[in-house]
PDB file of C-alpha atoms and ligand atoms in Angstrom:
ATOM      1  CA  MET C1259     132.383 -24.771  72.309  1.00 94.00           C
ATOM      2  CA  ASN C1260     128.800 -24.602  73.627  1.00 97.00           C
ATOM      3  CA  VAL C1261     126.090 -24.066  71.037  1.00 98.00           C
ATOM      4  CA  LEU C1262     122.466 -23.291  71.787  1.00 98.00           C
ATOM      5  CA  GLU C1263     120.065 -23.665  68.899  1.00 98.00           C
ATOM      6  CA  LEU C1264     116.402 -22.841  68.456  1.00 98.00           C
ATOM      7  CA  SER C1265     114.938 -24.376  65.326  1.00 98.00           C
ATOM      8  CA  HIS C1266     111.408 -23.592  64.119  1.00 98.00           C
ATOM      9  CA  VAL C1267     110.198 -23.022  67.660  1.00 98.00           C
ATOM     10  CA  TYR C1268     106.479 -22.346  68.141  1.00 98.00           C
ATOM     11  CA  LYS C1269     104.733 -21.836  71.442  1.00 97.00           C
ATOM     12  CA  GLY C1270     100.998 -21.547  71.961  1.00 96.00           C
ATOM     13  CA  PHE C1271      99.218 -21.057  75.257  1.00 94.00           C
ATOM     14  CA  ALA C1272      95.640 -22.254  75.735  1.00 88.00           C
ATOM     15  CA  ARG C1273      93.312 -19.462  76.825  1.00 83.00           C
ATOM     16  CA  THR C1274      90.977 -20.081  79.693  1.00 78.00           C
ATOM     17  CA  GLU C1275      87.859 -19.336  77.638  1.00 74.00           C
ATOM     18  CA  GLY C1276      87.033 -21.471  74.625  1.00 74.00           C
ATOM     19  CA  GLU C1277      89.431 -23.279  72.390  1.00 75.00           C
ATOM     20  CA  GLU C1278      91.494 -20.253  71.463  1.00 84.00           C
ATOM     21  CA  VAL C1279      95.230 -20.283  71.681  1.00 89.00           C
ATOM     22  CA  THR C1280      97.619 -17.380  72.215  1.00 90.00           C
ATOM     23  CA  GLN C1281     100.403 -17.828  69.685  1.00 93.00           C
ATOM     24  CA  ALA C1282     103.253 -16.512  71.828  1.00 96.00           C
ATOM     25  CA  LEU C1283     106.039 -17.547  69.458  1.00 98.00           C
ATOM     26  CA  ASP C1284     105.909 -18.161  65.735  1.00 97.00           C
ATOM     27  CA  ASP C1285     108.826 -19.891  64.017  1.00 98.00           C
ATOM     28  CA  ILE C1286     111.772 -18.698  66.090  1.00 98.00           C
ATOM     29  CA  ASN C1287     115.179 -19.616  64.702  1.00 98.00           C
ATOM     30  CA  PHE C1288     118.588 -18.658  66.016  1.00 98.00           C
ATOM     31  CA  SER C1289     121.810 -20.196  67.084  1.00 98.00           C
ATOM     32  CA  VAL C1290     124.211 -18.763  69.632  1.00 98.00           C
ATOM     33  CA  HIS C1291     127.619 -20.000  70.771  1.00 98.00           C
ATOM     34  CA  ASP C1292     130.271 -19.357  73.431  1.00 97.00           C
ATOM     35  CA  GLY C1293     131.562 -15.818  73.393  1.00 96.00           C
ATOM     36  CA  GLU C1294     128.264 -14.354  72.166  1.00 98.00           C
ATOM     37  CA  PHE C1295     126.067 -12.026  74.191  1.00 98.00           C
ATOM     38  CA  LEU C1296     122.558 -11.827  72.811  1.00 98.00           C
ATOM     39  CA  SER C1297     120.412  -8.845  73.733  1.00 98.00           C
ATOM     40  CA  ILE C1298     116.691  -9.326  73.103  1.00 98.00           C
ATOM     41  CA  VAL C1299     114.399  -6.311  72.772  1.00 97.00           C
ATOM     42  CA  GLY C1300     110.776  -5.947  71.762  1.00 95.00           C
ATOM     43  CA  PRO C1301     107.406  -4.655  72.928  1.00 93.00           C
ATOM     44  CA  SER C1302     105.541  -6.163  75.842  1.00 92.00           C
ATOM     45  CA  GLY C1303     103.934  -9.498  75.051  1.00 93.00           C
ATOM     46  CA  CYS C1304     106.112 -10.407  72.064  1.00 95.00           C
ATOM     47  CA  GLY C1305     107.336 -13.581  73.757  1.00 97.00           C
ATOM     48  CA  LYS C1306     110.703 -12.567  75.238  1.00 97.00           C
ATOM     49  CA  SER C1307     110.115 -14.235  78.599  1.00 96.00           C
ATOM     50  CA  THR C1308     108.624 -17.248  76.827  1.00 97.00           C
ATOM     51  CA  ILE C1309     111.911 -17.718  74.940  1.00 98.00           C
ATOM     52  CA  MET C1310     113.873 -17.533  78.202  1.00 98.00           C
ATOM     53  CA  ARG C1311     111.584 -19.959  80.006  1.00 97.00           C
ATOM     54  CA  LEU C1312     111.778 -22.408  77.103  1.00 98.00           C
ATOM     55  CA  ILE C1313     115.592 -22.350  77.162  1.00 98.00           C
ATOM     56  CA  ALA C1314     115.585 -22.686  80.954  1.00 97.00           C
ATOM     57  CA  GLY C1315     113.446 -25.814  80.517  1.00 98.00           C
ATOM     58  CA  LEU C1316     110.568 -24.440  82.610  1.00 97.00           C
ATOM     59  CA  ILE C1317     108.163 -24.895  79.672  1.00 97.00           C
ATOM     60  CA  PHE C1318     108.322 -26.770  76.354  1.00 98.00           C
ATOM     61  CA  PRO C1319     107.744 -25.756  72.738  1.00 98.00           C
ATOM     62  CA  THR C1320     104.498 -26.631  70.970  1.00 97.00           C
ATOM     63  CA  ALA C1321     106.607 -27.409  67.896  1.00 98.00           C
ATOM     64  CA  GLY C1322     110.266 -27.177  66.951  1.00 98.00           C
ATOM     65  CA  THR C1323     113.396 -28.018  68.883  1.00 98.00           C
ATOM     66  CA  ILE C1324     115.739 -26.344  71.345  1.00 98.00           C
ATOM     67  CA  THR C1325     119.124 -27.970  71.782  1.00 98.00           C
ATOM     68  CA  LEU C1326     122.251 -27.272  73.800  1.00 98.00           C
ATOM     69  CA  ASN C1327     125.278 -28.975  72.229  1.00 98.00           C
ATOM     70  CA  GLY C1328     122.944 -31.121  70.161  1.00 97.00           C
ATOM     71  CA  GLU C1329     120.899 -32.374  73.119  1.00 98.00           C
ATOM     72  CA  ILE C1330     117.227 -31.497  73.373  1.00 98.00           C
ATOM     73  CA  ILE C1331     116.414 -29.528  76.532  1.00 98.00           C
ATOM     74  CA  LYS C1332     114.262 -31.707  78.762  1.00 96.00           C
ATOM     75  CA  GLY C1333     113.969 -29.648  81.948  1.00 97.00           C
ATOM     76  CA  THR C1334     115.802 -27.280  84.252  1.00 95.00           C
ATOM     77  CA  ASP C1335     119.505 -27.697  84.981  1.00 93.00           C
ATOM     78  CA  THR C1336     122.194 -25.542  86.598  1.00 90.00           C
ATOM     79  CA  GLU C1337     124.024 -25.532  83.226  1.00 94.00           C
ATOM     80  CA  ARG C1338     121.302 -23.031  82.192  1.00 96.00           C
ATOM     81  CA  GLY C1339     121.035 -20.403  84.923  1.00 94.00           C
ATOM     82  CA  MET C1340     118.177 -17.918  84.937  1.00 94.00           C
ATOM     83  CA  VAL C1341     117.826 -14.593  86.733  1.00 92.00           C
ATOM     84  CA  PHE C1342     114.359 -13.057  86.846  1.00 88.00           C
ATOM     85  CA  GLN C1343     113.283  -9.428  86.962  1.00 83.00           C
ATOM     86  CA  LYS C1344     112.378  -9.718  90.627  1.00 82.00           C
ATOM     87  CA  PRO C1345     115.085 -11.425  92.658  1.00 80.00           C
ATOM     88  CA  THR C1346     113.922 -14.895  93.682  1.00 86.00           C
ATOM     89  CA  LEU C1347     115.814 -15.433  96.925  1.00 94.00           C
ATOM     90  CA  PHE C1348     115.050 -17.735  99.844  1.00 95.00           C
ATOM     91  CA  PRO C1349     113.741 -15.328 102.499  1.00 96.00           C
ATOM     92  CA  TRP C1350     114.603 -17.663 105.374  1.00 97.00           C
ATOM     93  CA  LEU C1351     118.273 -17.981 104.393  1.00 97.00           C
ATOM     94  CA  THR C1352     121.068 -15.454 104.931  1.00 97.00           C
ATOM     95  CA  VAL C1353     122.932 -13.844 102.044  1.00 97.00           C
ATOM     96  CA  GLU C1354     125.744 -16.379 102.331  1.00 96.00           C
ATOM     97  CA  LYS C1355     123.397 -19.358 102.585  1.00 95.00           C
ATOM     98  CA  ASN C1356     121.420 -18.157  99.581  1.00 96.00           C
ATOM     99  CA  LEU C1357     124.663 -17.983  97.606  1.00 95.00           C
ATOM    100  CA  ASN C1358     125.763 -21.449  98.702  1.00 93.00           C
ATOM    101  CA  PHE C1359     122.405 -23.150  98.318  1.00 91.00           C
ATOM    102  CA  THR C1360     123.199 -25.180  95.173  1.00 84.00           C
ATOM    103  CA  ALA C1361     126.715 -26.030  96.340  1.00 84.00           C
ATOM    104  CA  ARG C1362     125.328 -27.351  99.603  1.00 84.00           C
ATOM    105  CA  MET C1363     122.859 -29.535  97.710  1.00 83.00           C
ATOM    106  CA  GLN C1364     125.745 -30.881  95.644  1.00 82.00           C
ATOM    107  CA  GLY C1365     128.144 -31.289  98.577  1.00 83.00           C
ATOM    108  CA  ARG C1366     130.661 -28.802  97.162  1.00 82.00           C
ATOM    109  CA  ARG C1367     130.244 -26.195  99.858  1.00 80.00           C
ATOM    110  CA  HIS C1368     133.569 -26.898 101.579  1.00 83.00           C
ATOM    111  CA  ASP C1369     135.785 -27.296  98.510  1.00 89.00           C
ATOM    112  CA  ALA C1370     138.646 -24.796  98.807  1.00 89.00           C
ATOM    113  CA  GLU C1371     138.170 -23.647  95.237  1.00 89.00           C
ATOM    114  CA  TYR C1372     134.438 -23.140  95.717  1.00 90.00           C
ATOM    115  CA  LYS C1373     134.934 -21.208  98.958  1.00 91.00           C
ATOM    116  CA  ALA C1374     137.462 -18.884  97.323  1.00 92.00           C
ATOM    117  CA  GLU C1375     135.062 -18.149  94.498  1.00 89.00           C
ATOM    118  CA  ALA C1376     132.145 -17.522  96.851  1.00 93.00           C
ATOM    119  CA  GLU C1377     134.300 -14.981  98.689  1.00 93.00           C
ATOM    120  CA  ARG C1378     135.356 -13.314  95.474  1.00 87.00           C
ATOM    121  CA  LEU C1379     131.762 -13.032  94.250  1.00 87.00           C
ATOM    122  CA  LEU C1380     130.514 -11.667  97.574  1.00 91.00           C
ATOM    123  CA  GLU C1381     133.246  -9.063  97.355  1.00 88.00           C
ATOM    124  CA  LEU C1382     132.452  -8.248  93.722  1.00 80.00           C
ATOM    125  CA  ALA C1383     128.780  -7.756  94.559  1.00 83.00           C
ATOM    126  CA  GLY C1384     129.629  -5.605  97.579  1.00 87.00           C
ATOM    127  CA  LEU C1385     127.930  -8.085  99.887  1.00 94.00           C
ATOM    128  CA  SER C1386     130.792  -9.390 102.058  1.00 95.00           C
ATOM    129  CA  GLU C1387     129.759  -7.322 105.046  1.00 97.00           C
ATOM    130  CA  PHE C1388     126.138  -8.371 104.655  1.00 98.00           C
ATOM    131  CA  ARG C1389     126.709 -12.120 104.503  1.00 97.00           C
ATOM    132  CA  ASN C1390     124.693 -12.749 107.657  1.00 98.00           C
ATOM    133  CA  ASP C1391     121.774 -10.509 106.703  1.00 98.00           C
ATOM    134  CA  TYR C1392     118.456 -11.797 105.389  1.00 97.00           C
ATOM    135  CA  PRO C1393     116.962 -10.804 102.002  1.00 96.00           C
ATOM    136  CA  HIS C1394     114.394  -8.436 103.575  1.00 96.00           C
ATOM    137  CA  GLN C1395     117.280  -6.430 105.057  1.00 96.00           C
ATOM    138  CA  LEU C1396     118.799  -5.759 101.636  1.00 94.00           C
ATOM    139  CA  SER C1397     118.094  -2.936  99.186  1.00 89.00           C
ATOM    140  CA  GLY C1398     116.630  -3.852  95.790  1.00 84.00           C
ATOM    141  CA  GLY C1399     120.036  -3.470  94.151  1.00 84.00           C
ATOM    142  CA  MET C1400     121.751  -5.677  96.724  1.00 89.00           C
ATOM    143  CA  ALA C1401     119.102  -8.378  96.408  1.00 91.00           C
ATOM    144  CA  GLN C1402     119.426  -8.353  92.632  1.00 88.00           C
ATOM    145  CA  ARG C1403     123.225  -8.550  92.869  1.00 88.00           C
ATOM    146  CA  LEU C1404     122.855 -11.558  95.143  1.00 92.00           C
ATOM    147  CA  ALA C1405     120.471 -13.210  92.666  1.00 92.00           C
ATOM    148  CA  LEU C1406     123.056 -12.630  89.927  1.00 89.00           C
ATOM    149  CA  ILE C1407     126.070 -14.029  91.787  1.00 88.00           C
ATOM    150  CA  ARG C1408     124.000 -16.969  93.044  1.00 92.00           C
ATOM    151  CA  THR C1409     123.489 -17.975  89.410  1.00 90.00           C
ATOM    152  CA  MET C1410     127.044 -17.043  88.368  1.00 85.00           C
ATOM    153  CA  ILE C1411     128.634 -19.335  90.943  1.00 88.00           C
ATOM    154  CA  ASN C1412     127.216 -22.371  89.153  1.00 87.00           C
ATOM    155  CA  HIS C1413     129.122 -21.386  85.990  1.00 86.00           C
ATOM    156  CA  PRO C1414     126.142 -21.813  83.703  1.00 92.00           C
ATOM    157  CA  LYS C1415     126.974 -22.583  80.091  1.00 95.00           C
ATOM    158  CA  VAL C1416     123.963 -20.445  79.250  1.00 97.00           C
ATOM    159  CA  PHE C1417     123.192 -17.430  81.399  1.00 95.00           C
ATOM    160  CA  LEU C1418     119.575 -16.280  81.005  1.00 97.00           C
ATOM    161  CA  LEU C1419     118.756 -12.783  82.193  1.00 96.00           C
ATOM    162  CA  ASP C1420     115.122 -11.674  81.939  1.00 95.00           C
ATOM    163  CA  GLU C1421     115.107  -7.911  82.532  1.00 93.00           C
ATOM    164  CA  PRO C1422     117.301  -8.407  85.601  1.00 90.00           C
ATOM    165  CA  LEU C1423     118.121  -4.731  86.058  1.00 88.00           C
ATOM    166  CA  GLY C1424     114.663  -3.268  85.480  1.00 83.00           C
ATOM    167  CA  ALA C1425     114.066  -2.368  89.119  1.00 75.00           C
ATOM    168  CA  LEU C1426     117.412  -0.652  89.714  1.00 78.00           C
ATOM    169  CA  ASP C1427     118.161   3.064  89.649  1.00 81.00           C
ATOM    170  CA  ALA C1428     120.131   4.328  86.645  1.00 85.00           C
ATOM    171  CA  PHE C1429     123.551   4.425  88.342  1.00 83.00           C
ATOM    172  CA  THR C1430     123.363   1.030  90.037  1.00 78.00           C
ATOM    173  CA  ARG C1431     122.109  -0.273  86.743  1.00 85.00           C
ATOM    174  CA  MET C1432     125.114   0.955  84.781  1.00 88.00           C
ATOM    175  CA  ASN C1433     127.479  -0.537  87.383  1.00 83.00           C
ATOM    176  CA  MET C1434     125.645  -3.851  87.176  1.00 83.00           C
ATOM    177  CA  GLN C1435     125.917  -3.801  83.388  1.00 91.00           C
ATOM    178  CA  ASP C1436     129.690  -3.586  83.758  1.00 89.00           C
ATOM    179  CA  GLU C1437     129.649  -6.454  86.253  1.00 81.00           C
ATOM    180  CA  ILE C1438     127.655  -8.657  83.906  1.00 88.00           C
ATOM    181  CA  LEU C1439     129.986  -7.715  81.080  1.00 91.00           C
ATOM    182  CA  SER C1440     133.128  -8.580  83.027  1.00 84.00           C
ATOM    183  CA  LEU C1441     131.612 -11.874  84.177  1.00 80.00           C
ATOM    184  CA  TRP C1442     130.770 -12.791  80.607  1.00 89.00           C
ATOM    185  CA  GLN C1443     134.196 -11.747  79.329  1.00 89.00           C
ATOM    186  CA  ARG C1444     135.898 -13.941  81.934  1.00 82.00           C
ATOM    187  CA  SER C1445     133.714 -17.021  81.394  1.00 80.00           C
ATOM    188  CA  ASN C1446     133.255 -16.516  77.656  1.00 87.00           C
ATOM    189  CA  HIS C1447     129.985 -18.451  77.891  1.00 92.00           C
ATOM    190  CA  ILE C1448     126.635 -17.745  76.266  1.00 97.00           C
ATOM    191  CA  VAL C1449     124.549 -14.882  77.671  1.00 97.00           C
ATOM    192  CA  LEU C1450     120.981 -14.041  76.628  1.00 98.00           C
ATOM    193  CA  MET C1451     119.547 -10.900  78.144  1.00 97.00           C
ATOM    194  CA  VAL C1452     116.065  -9.495  77.716  1.00 97.00           C
ATOM    195  CA  THR C1453     115.822  -5.766  78.263  1.00 95.00           C
ATOM    196  CA  HIS C1454     113.479  -2.921  77.366  1.00 89.00           C
ATOM    197  CA  ASP C1455     116.380  -0.497  77.557  1.00 93.00           C
ATOM    198  CA  ILE C1456     117.810  -0.050  74.073  1.00 95.00           C
ATOM    199  CA  ASP C1457     121.013   1.558  75.365  1.00 95.00           C
ATOM    200  CA  GLU C1458     121.566  -1.417  77.626  1.00 96.00           C
ATOM    201  CA  ALA C1459     121.000  -3.826  74.717  1.00 97.00           C
ATOM    202  CA  ILE C1460     123.570  -2.019  72.585  1.00 98.00           C
ATOM    203  CA  TYR C1461     126.053  -1.441  75.423  1.00 98.00           C
ATOM    204  CA  LEU C1462     126.183  -5.177  76.164  1.00 98.00           C
ATOM    205  CA  GLY C1463     125.243  -7.346  73.206  1.00 98.00           C
ATOM    206  CA  THR C1464     127.368  -8.789  70.430  1.00 98.00           C
ATOM    207  CA  ARG C1465     124.000  -9.328  68.750  1.00 98.00           C
ATOM    208  CA  ILE C1466     120.675  -7.609  69.192  1.00 98.00           C
ATOM    209  CA  ILE C1467     117.515  -9.546  68.425  1.00 98.00           C
ATOM    210  CA  VAL C1468     114.603  -7.224  67.736  1.00 97.00           C
ATOM    211  CA  MET C1469     111.211  -8.900  68.099  1.00 97.00           C
ATOM    212  CA  ALA C1470     107.729  -8.143  66.783  1.00 94.00           C
ATOM    213  CA  PRO C1471     104.488  -9.047  68.581  1.00 90.00           C
ATOM    214  CA  ARG C1472     101.371 -11.124  67.964  1.00 87.00           C
ATOM    215  CA  PRO C1473     102.551 -13.621  67.115  1.00 92.00           C
ATOM    216  CA  GLY C1474     106.041 -13.223  68.547  1.00 95.00           C
ATOM    217  CA  ARG C1475     108.627 -13.253  65.776  1.00 96.00           C
ATOM    218  CA  ILE C1476     112.197 -12.170  65.211  1.00 97.00           C
ATOM    219  CA  ARG C1477     112.177  -9.030  63.158  1.00 96.00           C
ATOM    220  CA  GLU C1478     115.926  -8.612  62.882  1.00 97.00           C
ATOM    221  CA  ASP C1479     119.060 -10.219  64.233  1.00 98.00           C
ATOM    222  CA  LEU C1480     121.603  -7.378  64.279  1.00 97.00           C
ATOM    223  CA  LYS C1481     125.314  -7.807  64.689  1.00 97.00           C
ATOM    224  CA  ASN C1482     127.022  -5.369  67.057  1.00 98.00           C
ATOM    225  CA  ASP C1483     130.792  -5.470  66.712  1.00 96.00           C
ATOM    226  CA  LEU C1484     131.598  -2.154  68.402  1.00 97.00           C
ATOM    227  CA  PRO C1485     134.685  -2.705  70.596  1.00 96.00           C
ATOM    228  CA  TYR C1486     134.331  -2.893  74.403  1.00 96.00           C
ATOM    229  CA  PRO C1487     134.155  -0.845  76.537  1.00 94.00           C
ATOM    230  CA  ARG C1488     131.472   0.842  74.474  1.00 97.00           C
ATOM    231  CA  VAL C1489     130.907   4.561  74.482  1.00 96.00           C
ATOM    232  CA  ARG C1490     127.217   5.351  74.822  1.00 94.00           C
ATOM    233  CA  THR C1491     127.650   8.739  73.189  1.00 95.00           C
ATOM    234  CA  SER C1492     129.702   7.659  70.146  1.00 97.00           C
ATOM    235  CA  ASP C1493     128.274   8.169  66.649  1.00 97.00           C
ATOM    236  CA  GLU C1494     128.376   4.421  65.961  1.00 96.00           C
ATOM    237  CA  PHE C1495     126.467   3.691  69.155  1.00 97.00           C
ATOM    238  CA  LEU C1496     123.837   6.307  68.375  1.00 97.00           C
ATOM    239  CA  GLY C1497     123.585   5.030  64.798  1.00 96.00           C
ATOM    240  CA  LEU C1498     122.762   1.558  66.060  1.00 97.00           C
ATOM    241  CA  ARG C1499     120.276   3.022  68.520  1.00 96.00           C
ATOM    242  CA  LYS C1500     118.468   4.772  65.680  1.00 95.00           C
ATOM    243  CA  LYS C1501     118.356   1.524  63.715  1.00 96.00           C
ATOM    244  CA  VAL C1502     116.840  -0.433  66.628  1.00 96.00           C
ATOM    245  CA  LEU C1503     114.264   2.293  67.279  1.00 94.00           C
ATOM    246  CA  GLU C1504     113.279   2.264  63.622  1.00 94.00           C
ATOM    247  CA  LEU C1505     112.888  -1.509  63.672  1.00 94.00           C
ATOM    248  CA  LEU C1506     110.554  -1.053  66.636  1.00 92.00           C
ATOM    249  CA  ASN C1507     108.637   1.522  64.594  1.00 85.00           C
ATOM    250  CA  PHE C1508     109.706   4.353  66.842  1.00 77.00           C
ATOM    251  CA  GLY C1509     111.910   6.072  64.300  1.00 64.00           C
ATOM    252  CA  GLN C1510     111.336   8.943  61.885  1.00 56.00           C
ATOM    253  CA  SER C1511     108.561  11.299  62.832  1.00 53.00           C
ATOM    254  CA  LYS C1512     108.569  10.636  66.545  1.00 50.00           C
ATOM    255  CA  ASN C1513     111.225  12.018  68.752  1.00 58.00           C
ATOM    256  CA  THR C1514     113.404   9.153  69.990  1.00 60.00           C
ATOM    257  CA  LYS C1515     113.356  10.087  73.660  1.00 64.00           C
ATOM    258  CA  GLU C1516     109.574  10.024  73.668  1.00 67.00           C
ATOM    259  CA  ALA C1517     109.681   6.712  71.817  1.00 66.00           C
ATOM    260  CA  GLN C1518     111.951   5.128  74.405  1.00 69.00           C
ATOM    261  CA  LYS C1519     109.647   6.330  77.173  1.00 73.00           C
ATOM    262  CA  GLN C1520     106.676   4.896  75.335  1.00 70.00           C
ATOM    263  CA  LEU C1521     108.456   1.548  74.992  1.00 72.00           C
ATOM    264  CA  GLU C1522     109.313   1.531  78.670  1.00 74.00           C
ATOM    265  CA  ARG C1523     105.719   2.271  79.577  1.00 75.00           C
ATOM    266  CA  SER C1524     104.488  -0.522  77.311  1.00 70.00           C
ATOM    267  CA  ASN C1525     106.846  -2.899  79.108  1.00 66.00           C
ATOM    268  CA  LYS C1526     105.654  -2.102  82.620  1.00 62.00           C
ATOM    269  CA  PRO C1527     104.185  -5.307  84.039  1.00 57.00           C
TER     270      PRO C1527
HETATM  271  N1  ADP Y2396     101.551 -19.227  81.106  1.00 89.44           N
HETATM  272  C1  ADP Y2396     100.882 -18.543  80.175  1.00 89.44           C
HETATM  273  N2  ADP Y2396      99.589 -18.808  79.910  1.00 89.44           N
HETATM  274  C2  ADP Y2396      98.920 -18.124  78.950  1.00 89.44           C
HETATM  275  N3  ADP Y2396      99.457 -17.149  78.195  1.00 89.44           N
HETATM  276  C3  ADP Y2396     100.738 -16.841  78.411  1.00 89.44           C
HETATM  277  C4  ADP Y2396     101.530 -17.506  79.414  1.00 89.44           C
HETATM  278  N4  ADP Y2396     102.782 -16.977  79.387  1.00 89.44           N
HETATM  279  C5  ADP Y2396     102.769 -16.023  78.421  1.00 89.44           C
HETATM  280  N5  ADP Y2396     101.558 -15.945  77.839  1.00 89.44           N
HETATM  281  C6  ADP Y2396     101.193 -15.041  76.725  1.00 89.44           C
HETATM  282  O1  ADP Y2396     102.173 -15.162  75.712  1.00 89.44           O
HETATM  283  C7  ADP Y2396     102.524 -13.894  75.175  1.00 89.44           C
HETATM  284  C8  ADP Y2396     103.994 -13.621  75.364  1.00 89.44           C
HETATM  285  O2  ADP Y2396     104.270 -13.454  76.744  1.00 89.44           O
HETATM  286  P1  ADP Y2396     105.725 -13.134  77.312  1.00 89.44           P
HETATM  287  O3  ADP Y2396     106.684 -14.130  76.784  1.00 89.44           O
HETATM  288  O4  ADP Y2396     105.606 -13.027  78.793  1.00 89.44           O
HETATM  289  O5  ADP Y2396     106.032 -11.710  76.664  1.00 89.44           O
HETATM  290  P2  ADP Y2396     107.153 -10.615  77.005  1.00 89.44           P
HETATM  291  O6  ADP Y2396     108.096 -11.213  77.986  1.00 89.44           O
HETATM  292  O7  ADP Y2396     107.781 -10.308  75.695  1.00 89.44           O
HETATM  293  O8  ADP Y2396     106.444  -9.422  77.541  1.00 89.44           O
HETATM  294  C9  ADP Y2396     101.617 -12.882  75.856  1.00 89.44           C
HETATM  295  O9  ADP Y2396     100.505 -12.669  75.053  1.00 89.44           O
HETATM  296  C10 ADP Y2396     101.240 -13.581  77.137  1.00 89.44           C
HETATM  297  O10 ADP Y2396      99.982 -13.144  77.600  1.00 89.44           O
HETATM  298 MG1   MG Y2397     108.687 -10.617  79.940  1.00 89.44          MG
END
């Protein structure tokens, strides 16, 4: 059983002018284990990406500890795979070579088991016919699907998704949500996904962490035990949606559709 734990995590960033520090995260505590899917929502600048980058080992906390199975995270590792909002592919490599990049580094490329999985993932992502194309020849959705399967193939114990579907159209996005869900259900590993789409957070997560800004804190850690596949129009789903919106201070007087739009606007980079 893999367990990821953040304990009293603080992160400050030095500002360029003067001695001031941006307190990006203030006393973050949570623990997540295999079989859990954590959705993280919150306004722009509340430290969502900072949490992901800390867990990925790209940056380090100012105070507090982050451990995976009791070991402090000391840097990046394929056991913690991250997918960014904009697909980070190697432009000079074909689809297939992008997918096999890590395996080639590790000399696993020609293992029968690995090859079978690469084929299956290419198929799943609808990329089999495009294996010899280059990233610039792909649509945004295809490139993002490649970025996802390229991380999936390493079987990360912790799968970190930082608004990975933000650039996709609504229909591709809903299909990708199902793909992420089925991947997670098969591997049963830990998934953490940042999103500004409340429906997406509720559709996917077994828990929803709602954050508050300046300094970034956890406002609420909500349990979501609605059975899968979830029905976006069910009363329970909509009830949870209302709760999340209220926690983000978009409830009550304001109409919820307008509130969601406002949140999306505030999250535009
Ligand atoms: N490398 C950095 N240097 C300075 N400030 C940063 C850096 N990364 C993030 N910040 C600041 O930390 C806060 C949280 O940022 P971030 O984690 O990107 O928020 P979110 O992903 O929730 O929008 C913001 O105020 C941001 O400006
Ligand atoms: Mg971010």
